[in-house]
Amino acid sequence: MKACVCRRYGGPEVLDLTDVQKPTPKDKEVLVKILATTVTSGDWRVRTLNVPKGLGLVARLALGITRPRQPILGTELAGVIETVGKAVTRFRPGDAVFAFPGGKMGCHAQYRAVAEDGPVALKPANLSFEEAASLSFGGSTALHFLRKADVKAGEKVLVIGASGGVGSALVQLAKHFGAEVTGVTSTTNLELVGSLGADRVIDYTKEDFTKSRATYDIIADTVGETSFARCKHALRDKGRLLVIAGGLPDMLSALWAPITSSKRVIAGPAEERPEDVQQLAALAKAGVLRPLIDRRYDFAQMAEAHAYVETRRKRGSVVVSVGHAR
Ligand SMILES: NC(=O)c1ccc[n+]([C@@H]2O[C@H](COP(=O)([O-])OP(=O)(O)OC[C@H]3O[C@@H](n4cnc5c(N)ncnc54)[C@H](OP(=O)(O)O)[C@@H]3O)[C@@H](O)[C@H]2O)c1
């Protein structure tokens, strides 16, 4: 099969579309013929080893010392099940599915085997394969952090980076959980963030939310622009700062914030749970979560897709269609 491989850390030019062994599903796995995948900020971080402050060594140990241990990037996919392992009971060949291998990656390929009890769900019929492929990275991260923050109806939530992959899911899901949502974005994306359901939108090129008197129960930073010290006065009593793109200093502030105040900092990697993928499917089916797609690329244009994601300006997801012509 064809796959996009990344055999060393570097710019988009390190990517190579080449032939690799097609996987064979184990007894409890399904083999998905991939029709669509995405290039996310996660793929950019792994390819470049550009990680938040203080996490360089940990990242090399986790991802590969001199090159990515998993050379096929890609965290999420949508496609059709081609074959199933002999002990599989939940799925059948021909089922349209989407899946989120997440940090295990391997979705920038024509096929991927996925455990049937892993993060895989039937594709909601109201979504295209491209939309289904772009549900999980932002959606699952948003669900994780909102769960950790124990968001409640009526709470005030500020989302920094509201137009990005994670931010666009956070705005929609926080609204779904009954929060009053303010999005922080640039002038270009004000209308877009409003259309996602935000009650209020702040243009960061004109207004610094830390200098206003407004306070929030939850501040979700998907950009890495802020810190507990900088925005703690914008948090209400018992407020939570979600540092989704945070580095080591933010993880340390998660330890001392509750000792020195009534507030909490929630940082670290998001869990990747099969039940979250099921929940995302249900929310998308109900029309609550609408995947936001920015640009579409063909499989042969993977390097261009990476170059665009690397601008850090994408809105929602960048989707790649995976062809199967011989
Ligand atoms: N903790 C975890 O487990 C976890 C999981 C997933 C992702 N992440 C991290 O979360 C971060 C966000 O991921 P993503 O996929 O959402 O990224 P993304 O889609 O690439 O984010 C791009 C968006 O960021 C916005 N942006 C850039 N600078 C901004 C600023 N100063 N203020 C407000 N918005 C700004 C841009 O909007 P404008 O053009 O309008 O500025 C753009 O729409 C990444 O660092 C990623 O590594 C962490």
Short mmCIF file of C-alpha atoms in Angstrom, two decimals, residues 82-204:
data_model
loop_
_atom_site.label_atom_id
_atom_site.label_comp_id
_atom_site.label_asym_id
_atom_site.label_seq_id
_atom_site.Cartn_x
_atom_site.Cartn_y
_atom_site.Cartn_z
CA GLU A 82 -12.25 -4.03 4.24
CA THR A 83 -11.72 -7.14 6.39
CA VAL A 84 -12.21 -8.09 10.04
CA GLY A 85 -10.18 -10.37 12.33
CA LYS A 86 -11.82 -13.70 13.17
CA ALA A 87 -12.85 -12.68 16.72
CA VAL A 88 -14.43 -9.34 15.72
CA THR A 89 -18.12 -9.02 16.62
CA ARG A 90 -18.91 -5.27 16.52
CA PHE A 91 -18.12 -4.52 12.88
CA ARG A 92 -18.51 -6.07 9.43
CA PRO A 93 -16.73 -5.57 6.12
CA GLY A 94 -18.34 -2.64 4.33
CA ASP A 95 -19.06 -0.64 7.51
CA ALA A 96 -18.22 3.06 7.17
CA VAL A 97 -16.22 4.09 10.25
CA PHE A 98 -13.98 6.78 11.68
CA ALA A 99 -11.16 6.16 14.15
CA PHE A 100 -8.72 8.02 16.36
CA PRO A 101 -5.45 6.14 16.90
CA GLY A 102 -4.22 9.48 18.29
CA GLY A 103 -0.61 9.35 19.51
CA LYS A 104 -0.14 5.88 17.99
CA MET A 105 -0.68 7.59 14.60
CA GLY A 106 -0.35 5.60 11.33
CA CYS A 107 -3.33 7.18 9.51
CA HIS A 108 -1.37 8.78 6.64
CA ALA A 109 -1.68 5.56 4.67
CA GLN A 110 -4.15 3.70 2.48
CA TYR A 111 -4.93 1.17 5.24
CA ARG A 112 -4.73 0.92 9.01
CA ALA A 113 -5.66 -1.89 11.37
CA VAL A 114 -7.63 -0.75 14.44
CA ALA A 115 -8.69 -2.76 17.52
CA GLU A 116 -12.47 -3.20 17.48
CA ASP A 117 -12.68 -2.16 21.13
CA GLY A 118 -10.38 0.81 20.48
CA PRO A 119 -11.24 4.38 19.45
CA VAL A 120 -13.36 3.49 16.40
CA ALA A 121 -17.05 4.14 15.72
CA LEU A 122 -19.54 3.91 12.89
CA LYS A 123 -19.46 7.05 10.74
CA PRO A 124 -22.54 9.21 11.36
CA ALA A 125 -24.58 9.05 8.14
CA ASN A 126 -24.96 12.84 8.05
CA LEU A 127 -21.18 13.34 7.78
CA SER A 128 -18.97 12.90 4.73
CA PHE A 129 -15.81 10.81 5.13
CA GLU A 130 -13.81 14.06 5.19
CA GLU A 131 -15.97 15.47 8.00
CA ALA A 132 -15.83 12.23 9.99
CA ALA A 133 -12.03 12.11 9.64
CA SER A 134 -11.81 15.55 11.24
CA LEU A 135 -14.02 14.88 14.29
CA SER A 136 -11.60 13.31 16.72
CA PHE A 137 -8.35 15.24 17.23
CA GLY A 138 -9.98 18.49 18.29
CA GLY A 139 -13.16 16.85 19.59
CA SER A 140 -11.50 14.30 21.83
CA THR A 141 -9.05 16.88 23.23
CA ALA A 142 -11.92 19.28 23.94
CA LEU A 143 -13.98 16.57 25.66
CA HIS A 144 -10.99 15.58 27.82
CA PHE A 145 -10.25 19.10 29.07
CA LEU A 146 -13.92 20.02 29.62
CA ARG A 147 -14.36 16.80 31.61
CA LYS A 148 -11.25 17.51 33.71
CA ALA A 149 -12.56 21.02 34.35
CA ASP A 150 -16.00 19.62 35.25
CA VAL A 151 -17.69 22.36 33.21
CA LYS A 152 -21.19 23.21 34.44
CA ALA A 153 -24.20 24.84 32.80
CA GLY A 154 -24.16 28.59 33.27
CA GLU A 155 -20.40 28.83 33.76
CA LYS A 156 -18.42 31.40 31.80
CA VAL A 157 -15.79 29.85 29.51
CA LEU A 158 -13.12 31.74 27.55
CA VAL A 159 -11.51 29.87 24.63
CA ILE A 160 -8.18 31.26 23.36
CA GLY A 161 -7.54 30.09 19.80
CA ALA A 162 -11.25 29.55 19.17
CA SER A 163 -10.81 29.10 15.40
CA GLY A 164 -8.28 26.24 15.59
CA GLY A 165 -8.83 22.49 15.52
CA VAL A 166 -9.16 22.17 19.30
CA GLY A 167 -10.67 25.63 19.85
CA SER A 168 -13.51 25.19 17.34
CA ALA A 169 -14.51 21.95 19.10
CA LEU A 170 -14.19 23.57 22.55
CA VAL A 171 -16.54 26.40 21.60
CA GLN A 172 -19.20 24.00 20.30
CA LEU A 173 -18.89 21.48 23.14
CA ALA A 174 -18.77 24.07 25.94
CA LYS A 175 -21.98 25.56 24.47
CA HIS A 176 -23.50 22.08 24.36
CA PHE A 177 -22.70 21.63 28.07
CA GLY A 178 -24.58 24.86 28.77
CA ALA A 179 -21.68 27.27 29.27
CA GLU A 180 -21.61 30.91 28.21
CA VAL A 181 -18.72 31.01 25.75
CA THR A 182 -16.35 33.79 24.75
CA GLY A 183 -13.91 33.08 21.91
CA VAL A 184 -10.57 34.83 21.42
CA THR A 185 -9.48 35.07 17.79
CA SER A 186 -8.12 37.47 15.15
CA THR A 187 -10.20 39.92 13.11
CA THR A 188 -10.41 37.51 10.14
CA ASN A 189 -12.04 34.78 12.22
CA LEU A 190 -14.50 36.79 14.34
CA GLU A 191 -17.52 35.85 12.24
CA LEU A 192 -16.47 32.22 12.01
CA VAL A 193 -16.16 31.86 15.80
CA GLY A 194 -19.56 33.52 16.24
CA SER A 195 -21.02 31.01 13.77
CA LEU A 196 -19.70 28.15 15.93
CA GLY A 197 -21.99 29.40 18.71
CA ALA A 198 -19.77 31.68 20.80
CA ASP A 199 -21.86 34.22 22.74
CA ARG A 200 -19.08 36.79 22.54
CA VAL A 201 -15.92 37.11 20.47
CA ILE A 202 -12.78 39.04 21.42
CA ASP A 203 -10.42 40.23 18.69
CA TYR A 204 -6.96 39.69 20.19
#
